[in-house]
CSV table of C-alpha atoms in Angstrom, one decimal:
chain,number,residue,atom,x,y,z
A,9,MET,CA,-43.2,-25.3,-22.5
A,10,MET,CA,-40.0,-23.2,-21.7
A,11,SER,CA,-37.0,-25.4,-20.7
A,12,ALA,CA,-35.7,-25.4,-17.1
A,13,PRO,CA,-32.7,-22.9,-16.9
A,14,SER,CA,-29.4,-24.5,-16.2
A,15,ASP,CA,-28.1,-24.2,-12.6
A,16,HIS,CA,-25.4,-21.1,-13.3
A,17,ARG,CA,-27.5,-19.4,-15.7
A,18,TYR,CA,-28.1,-16.5,-13.5
A,19,GLY,CA,-24.1,-16.9,-12.0
A,20,VAL,CA,-23.6,-17.4,-8.0
A,21,VAL,CA,-25.3,-16.0,-5.5
A,22,VAL,CA,-22.9,-14.5,-2.8
A,23,ASP,CA,-23.5,-14.7,0.7
A,24,SER,CA,-22.0,-11.6,2.2
A,25,PRO,CA,-23.2,-8.7,3.9
A,26,THR,CA,-22.0,-6.4,1.1
A,27,GLU,CA,-24.9,-8.0,-1.2
A,28,GLU,CA,-27.9,-6.9,1.7
A,29,ARG,CA,-29.9,-3.8,1.2
A,30,ASN,CA,-28.8,-1.2,3.7
A,31,GLU,CA,-32.1,-0.2,5.8
A,32,ARG,CA,-30.7,3.2,6.4
A,33,THR,CA,-30.7,4.2,2.3
A,34,VAL,CA,-33.9,2.6,1.0
A,35,HIS,CA,-35.5,5.8,0.6
A,36,MET,CA,-32.2,7.5,-1.5
A,37,ASP,CA,-34.0,7.8,-4.8
A,38,THR,CA,-36.6,9.9,-3.4
A,39,VAL,CA,-34.6,12.8,-1.2
A,40,PRO,CA,-33.4,15.7,-2.1
A,41,THR,CA,-29.7,15.6,-3.5
A,42,LEU,CA,-28.0,17.2,-0.3
A,43,GLU,CA,-29.9,14.5,1.7
A,44,LEU,CA,-29.0,11.7,-0.7
A,45,LEU,CA,-25.3,12.9,-0.2
A,46,ARG,CA,-25.3,13.0,3.4
A,47,LEU,CA,-26.9,9.2,3.4
A,48,ILE,CA,-23.6,8.2,1.5
A,49,ASN,CA,-21.4,10.1,3.8
A,50,ALA,CA,-22.9,8.7,6.7
A,51,GLU,CA,-22.0,5.4,5.8
A,52,ASP,CA,-18.8,6.0,4.7
A,53,ARG,CA,-18.0,7.3,8.0
A,54,LEU,CA,-18.1,4.1,9.4
A,55,VAL,CA,-15.2,2.7,7.6
A,56,PRO,CA,-12.4,4.0,9.8
A,57,ASP,CA,-13.7,2.4,12.8
A,58,ALA,CA,-13.7,-0.9,10.6
A,59,VAL,CA,-9.9,-0.6,9.5
A,60,ALA,CA,-9.3,0.4,13.5
A,61,SER,CA,-10.8,-2.9,14.4
A,62,VAL,CA,-8.3,-4.9,12.2
A,63,LEU,CA,-5.1,-3.2,13.4
A,64,PRO,CA,-3.6,-6.0,15.4
A,65,GLU,CA,-4.1,-8.1,12.4
A,66,LEU,CA,-2.7,-5.7,9.8
A,67,SER,CA,0.4,-5.3,12.5
A,68,ARG,CA,1.2,-9.0,12.2
A,69,LEU,CA,1.2,-8.6,8.4
A,70,VAL,CA,3.5,-5.5,8.4
A,71,ASP,CA,5.8,-7.6,10.5
A,72,GLY,CA,5.9,-10.7,8.7
A,73,ALA,CA,6.1,-8.9,5.4
A,74,ALA,CA,9.0,-6.9,6.6
A,75,GLU,CA,11.0,-9.8,7.9
A,76,ARG,CA,10.2,-11.4,4.6
A,77,VAL,CA,11.3,-8.3,2.3
A,78,ARG,CA,14.3,-7.7,4.2
A,79,ALA,CA,15.4,-11.6,3.2
A,80,GLY,CA,14.6,-11.0,-0.5
A,81,GLY,CA,11.1,-11.8,-0.6
A,82,ALA,CA,8.3,-9.9,-2.5
A,83,ILE,CA,4.7,-9.0,-2.0
A,84,HIS,CA,1.9,-10.0,-3.9
A,85,TYR,CA,-1.4,-8.1,-4.2
A,86,VAL,CA,-4.3,-10.3,-5.8
A,87,GLY,CA,-7.5,-9.1,-6.5
A,88,ALA,CA,-10.2,-8.3,-9.6
A,89,GLY,CA,-12.4,-5.4,-10.2
A,90,THR,CA,-12.1,-2.6,-8.0
A,91,SER,CA,-10.5,-4.5,-5.5
A,92,GLY,CA,-7.5,-5.3,-7.8
A,93,ARG,CA,-7.3,-1.8,-9.0
A,94,ILE,CA,-6.8,-0.7,-5.4
A,95,GLY,CA,-4.0,-3.0,-5.4
A,96,VAL,CA,-2.4,-1.8,-8.8
A,97,ILE,CA,-2.8,1.9,-7.4
A,98,ASP,CA,-0.8,1.2,-4.0
A,99,ALA,CA,1.8,-0.9,-5.8
A,100,ALA,CA,2.3,1.5,-8.2
A,101,GLU,CA,2.7,4.6,-6.0
A,102,LEU,CA,5.6,2.8,-3.8
A,103,LEU,CA,8.0,3.2,-6.6
A,104,PRO,CA,8.0,6.9,-6.8
A,105,THR,CA,7.1,7.7,-3.1
A,106,PHE,CA,9.6,5.3,-1.5
A,107,ASN,CA,12.4,4.6,-4.4
A,108,LEU,CA,11.2,0.9,-4.2
A,109,GLU,CA,12.9,-1.5,-6.5
A,110,PRO,CA,10.3,-2.9,-9.0
A,111,GLY,CA,9.4,-6.5,-8.2
A,112,VAL,CA,9.1,-5.9,-4.4
A,113,VAL,CA,5.6,-5.2,-4.2
A,114,VAL,CA,3.7,-6.6,-7.3
A,115,ALA,CA,-0.1,-6.1,-8.2
A,116,HIS,CA,-1.9,-9.0,-9.9
A,117,HIS,CA,-5.2,-7.9,-11.6
A,118,ALA,CA,-7.5,-10.5,-13.1
A,119,GLY,CA,-7.8,-9.7,-16.8
A,120,GLY,CA,-4.3,-7.7,-16.8
A,121,GLU,CA,-3.9,-4.5,-18.0
A,122,ALA,CA,-6.7,-4.3,-20.3
A,123,ALA,CA,-9.2,-4.8,-17.7
A,124,LEU,CA,-8.2,-1.8,-15.4
A,125,VAL,CA,-9.8,0.6,-17.6
A,126,ARG,CA,-12.9,-1.8,-19.0
A,127,ALA,CA,-14.3,-4.5,-17.2
A,128,ALA,CA,-13.6,-7.8,-18.8
A,129,GLU,CA,-16.0,-10.7,-19.0
A,130,ASN,CA,-15.7,-13.8,-16.5
A,131,VAL,CA,-11.8,-13.2,-15.7
A,132,GLU,CA,-12.4,-13.0,-12.0
A,133,ASP,CA,-14.1,-16.4,-12.2
A,134,ASP,CA,-10.8,-18.2,-13.6
A,135,ALA,CA,-9.3,-19.7,-10.7
A,136,GLU,CA,-6.4,-21.4,-12.9
A,137,ALA,CA,-5.6,-17.8,-13.7
A,138,GLY,CA,-5.1,-16.9,-10.2
A,139,ALA,CA,-2.7,-19.5,-9.7
A,140,ALA,CA,-1.1,-19.0,-12.7
A,141,ASP,CA,-0.5,-15.5,-12.1
A,142,VAL,CA,1.5,-16.3,-8.8
A,143,ALA,CA,3.4,-19.5,-10.3
A,144,GLU,CA,6.6,-17.9,-9.4
A,145,VAL,CA,5.6,-17.1,-5.7
A,146,THR,CA,7.8,-19.1,-3.2
A,147,ALA,CA,7.8,-19.6,0.9
A,148,GLY,CA,9.7,-16.6,1.0
A,149,ASP,CA,7.0,-14.5,-0.3
A,150,VAL,CA,3.8,-12.8,1.0
A,151,VAL,CA,0.5,-13.0,-1.2
A,152,ILE,CA,-2.6,-10.8,-0.1
A,153,GLY,CA,-5.9,-11.6,-1.7
A,154,ILE,CA,-8.0,-8.8,-2.0
A,155,ALA,CA,-11.8,-9.7,-2.5
A,156,ALA,CA,-14.6,-7.5,-1.0
A,157,SER,CA,-17.3,-10.3,-1.2
A,158,GLY,CA,-14.8,-12.8,-0.2
A,159,ARG,CA,-15.6,-15.3,-3.2
A,160,THR,CA,-13.5,-14.0,-6.1
A,161,PRO,CA,-12.3,-17.4,-7.8
A,162,PHE,CA,-9.1,-15.5,-9.4
A,163,VAL,CA,-7.9,-14.5,-5.7
A,164,ALA,CA,-8.9,-18.3,-4.6
A,165,GLY,CA,-6.6,-19.9,-6.9
A,166,ALA,CA,-4.1,-17.5,-6.0
A,167,LEU,CA,-4.2,-18.1,-2.3
A,168,ALA,CA,-4.3,-22.0,-2.7
A,169,HIS,CA,-0.9,-22.0,-4.7
A,170,ALA,CA,0.6,-19.6,-2.4
A,171,ARG,CA,-0.4,-21.9,0.6
A,172,GLU,CA,0.9,-24.7,-1.5
A,173,VAL,CA,4.5,-23.6,-1.8
A,174,GLY,CA,4.5,-21.9,1.8
A,175,ALA,CA,3.9,-18.2,1.3
A,176,LEU,CA,2.8,-16.1,4.0
A,177,THR,CA,-0.9,-15.6,2.9
A,178,ALA,CA,-3.3,-13.2,4.0
A,179,LEU,CA,-7.0,-12.0,2.9
A,180,VAL,CA,-8.7,-8.4,3.1
A,181,THR,CA,-12.3,-8.8,2.5
A,182,SER,CA,-15.8,-7.2,4.0
A,183,ASN,CA,-17.2,-10.7,4.3
A,184,PRO,CA,-17.0,-12.5,7.6
A,185,ARG,CA,-18.4,-15.8,6.1
A,186,SER,CA,-15.6,-15.7,3.3
A,187,ALA,CA,-14.5,-19.4,2.3
A,188,LEU,CA,-11.5,-17.9,1.3
A,189,ARG,CA,-10.6,-17.4,5.3
A,190,GLU,CA,-9.8,-20.9,5.4
A,191,GLY,CA,-6.2,-21.4,5.5
A,192,VAL,CA,-5.1,-18.0,5.2
A,193,ASP,CA,-2.4,-16.8,7.9
A,194,VAL,CA,-3.7,-13.7,8.2
A,195,GLU,CA,-7.6,-12.8,8.1
A,196,ILE,CA,-8.3,-8.9,7.8
A,197,ILE,CA,-12.3,-8.7,8.0
A,198,LEU,CA,-13.5,-5.4,7.7
A,199,ASP,CA,-17.0,-5.1,8.9
A,200,THR,CA,-18.1,-2.3,6.6
A,201,GLY,CA,-21.6,-3.7,6.1
A,202,PRO,CA,-24.2,-3.2,3.8
A,203,GLU,CA,-23.1,-0.7,1.2
A,204,ALA,CA,-25.3,2.4,0.7
A,205,LEU,CA,-26.2,1.1,-2.7
A,206,ALA,CA,-26.8,-2.9,-2.1
A,207,GLY,CA,-23.7,-4.4,-3.8
A,208,SER,CA,-21.5,-1.9,-4.8
A,209,THR,CA,-18.5,-2.8,-3.1
A,210,ARG,CA,-16.8,-0.1,-4.9
A,211,MET,CA,-18.2,2.2,-2.1
A,212,LYS,CA,-17.4,1.4,1.6
A,213,SER,CA,-15.4,-1.8,1.0
A,214,ALA,CA,-13.4,-0.3,-1.4
A,215,THR,CA,-12.4,2.7,0.8
A,216,ALA,CA,-11.8,0.3,3.4
A,217,GLN,CA,-9.6,-1.8,1.1
A,218,LYS,CA,-8.0,1.4,-0.1
A,219,LEU,CA,-7.2,2.6,3.9
A,220,VAL,CA,-5.8,-1.0,4.8
A,221,LEU,CA,-3.3,-1.4,1.7
A,222,HIS,CA,-2.2,2.4,2.0
A,223,THR,CA,-1.6,1.8,5.6
A,224,PHE,CA,-0.2,-1.7,5.3
A,225,SER,CA,2.4,-0.3,2.5
A,226,THR,CA,3.3,2.8,4.2
A,227,ALA,CA,4.2,0.7,7.6
A,228,LEU,CA,6.1,-1.6,5.6
A,229,MET,CA,8.2,1.2,4.4
A,230,VAL,CA,8.8,2.8,7.8
A,231,ARG,CA,9.5,-0.7,9.0
A,232,LEU,CA,12.3,-1.0,6.0
A,233,GLY,CA,14.0,2.5,6.7
A,234,ARG,CA,12.4,4.3,3.9
A,235,THR,CA,11.7,7.3,5.8
A,236,TRP,CA,13.2,9.3,8.1
A,237,SER,CA,10.6,10.5,11.0
A,238,ASN,CA,7.6,11.2,9.0
A,239,LEU,CA,9.6,12.3,5.9
A,240,MET,CA,9.8,10.7,2.6
A,241,VAL,CA,13.6,10.6,2.5
A,242,SER,CA,13.8,8.0,-0.5
A,243,MET,CA,11.4,9.6,-2.6
A,244,VAL,CA,12.4,9.9,-6.7
A,245,ALA,CA,11.7,13.4,-7.6
A,246,THR,CA,10.4,13.2,-11.0
A,247,ASN,CA,9.1,16.7,-11.5
A,248,ALA,CA,9.4,20.2,-10.6
A,249,LYS,CA,7.4,19.4,-7.7
A,250,LEU,CA,8.9,16.9,-6.2
A,251,ARG,CA,12.5,18.4,-6.7
A,252,ALA,CA,11.3,21.3,-4.9
A,253,ARG,CA,9.9,19.1,-2.2
A,254,THR,CA,13.6,17.3,-1.5
A,255,VAL,CA,14.9,20.9,-0.7
A,256,THR,CA,11.7,21.2,1.5
A,257,ILE,CA,12.0,17.8,3.3
A,258,LEU,CA,15.8,18.4,4.0
A,259,HIS,CA,15.2,21.8,5.3
A,260,GLN,CA,12.6,20.3,7.5
A,261,ALA,CA,14.7,17.3,8.7
A,262,THR,CA,17.6,19.5,9.9
A,263,GLY,CA,16.4,23.4,10.0
A,264,ARG,CA,19.1,24.7,7.6
A,265,SER,CA,18.2,27.2,5.1
A,266,ARG,CA,17.0,26.3,1.8
A,267,GLU,CA,20.1,27.6,0.3
A,268,GLU,CA,22.3,25.5,2.1
A,269,CYS,CA,20.3,22.5,1.5
A,270,GLU,CA,20.3,23.2,-2.5
A,271,SER,CA,23.8,23.3,-2.2
A,272,THR,CA,24.2,20.3,-0.3
A,273,LEU,CA,22.1,18.2,-2.6
A,274,ASP,CA,24.3,19.5,-5.2
A,275,LEU,CA,27.5,17.8,-3.6
A,276,ALA,CA,25.4,14.8,-3.2
A,277,ASP,CA,24.2,14.5,-6.9
A,278,GLY,CA,20.7,15.1,-6.0
A,279,ASP,CA,20.5,11.9,-3.3
A,280,LEU,CA,18.2,13.3,-0.3
A,281,LYS,CA,19.3,10.6,1.7
A,282,VAL,CA,23.0,11.2,1.3
A,283,ALA,CA,22.5,15.1,1.7
A,284,LEU,CA,20.5,14.6,4.9
A,285,VAL,CA,23.4,12.1,6.6
A,286,MET,CA,25.7,14.9,5.3
A,287,LEU,CA,24.1,17.5,7.3
A,288,LEU,CA,22.9,15.4,10.4
A,289,ALA,CA,25.9,13.4,10.8
A,290,ASP,CA,28.5,16.6,9.6
A,291,VAL,CA,30.2,14.5,7.1
A,292,ASP,CA,30.9,14.7,3.5
A,293,ALA,CA,29.1,13.1,0.5
A,294,ARG,CA,31.6,10.4,0.3
A,295,ALA,CA,31.4,9.7,4.1
A,296,ALA,CA,27.6,9.8,3.9
A,297,GLY,CA,27.3,7.4,1.1
A,298,GLU,CA,29.6,4.6,2.8
A,299,ALA,CA,27.4,4.9,6.0
A,300,LEU,CA,24.2,4.6,4.0
A,301,ALA,CA,25.6,1.5,2.3
A,302,ARG,CA,26.7,-0.1,5.9
A,303,ALA,CA,23.4,0.8,7.4
A,304,ASP,CA,21.2,-0.6,4.3
A,305,GLY,CA,19.9,2.7,3.4
A,306,VAL,CA,18.5,3.2,6.6
A,307,VAL,CA,19.3,6.9,7.3
A,308,ARG,CA,19.2,7.1,11.5
A,309,VAL,CA,21.7,4.1,11.4
A,310,ALA,CA,23.6,6.0,8.6
A,311,VAL,CA,23.8,8.9,10.8
A,312,ASP,CA,25.0,6.6,13.9
A,313,VAL,CA,27.9,4.8,12.1
A,314,ALA,CA,29.0,8.0,9.9
A,315,THR,CA,32.2,8.9,10.6
A,316,PRO,CA,32.9,12.8,10.8
A,317,THR,CA,35.0,14.1,8.1
A,318,PRO,CA,38.1,15.6,9.5
A,319,ALA,CA,38.4,19.6,9.2
A,320,SER,CA,41.2,20.7,7.0
A,321,PRO,CA,44.2,22.0,9.0
A,322,ALA,CA,44.8,25.6,9.5
A,323,PRO,CA,47.3,27.1,7.2
A,324,SER,CA,50.7,27.7,9.1
A,325,PRO,CA,51.3,31.4,9.7
A,326,GLU,CA,54.1,32.7,7.5
A,327,GLY,CA,57.5,32.7,8.5
A,328,THR,CA,57.1,29.6,11.0
A,329,HIS,CA,58.6,26.3,10.2
């Protein structure tokens, strides 16, 4: 006679719409490839509306995060599997795109770097590891848990510690029944419904998470003055393509010729913000740099406070005294 299985032999059942079967795709393995792709695409098209429905909550999170970053706080993304990887990608891209200082937006992925490219066993089930990963968080920081199915213990541990120390907390999930919602300051519940492939949250749920995080971080950078208009004026030019883009951005912002933009960048030692203030406020590099320092790096403010560079006096005509 076989012994009865232990309670957790086959894991924990997740109560989430993401685990349910999608009635629209039950025949996906029997249809022609083009129809299969259309079925998946039709599900993907539901994602933007799910994101649109949470914009009021996302706005609260952006404003709260901006206030804390201005005061010296940091943003912490916490997730496992695909959710964690999306957080890592978003955080990594902020440094070159907005010249963001390391440590301002930090991603914590269950299992660390090794688990980014190869799934690691049981790491997402370790709540203590989640808490340990955000052990340095203070009341001035923000912790954003990312969990498609809404139950990840690693995320739960991090959020619990963040609440204990008084940090601003948020949850990004596709599960309206998630127990992790309890106690967080901002709930971002993405109604993406059942996946085309039941339980495969790397699909619609992950797409929605990517849109939310990219929207959040971009809006945060705008609020922090890391852009001018809709241009990436804080960008770090790390390759030939990006060096050319700095000239293009300066040309788009000022209407000056590429040749003048290049020469201005030379005078600004390659600093795009300094060059932009030079051209918009008609000042030299020193005055532009000083204005940016007074404006905390915000170009629009720096243009307003910049002192125009005095014109050189015209030479006296010969023979005059």
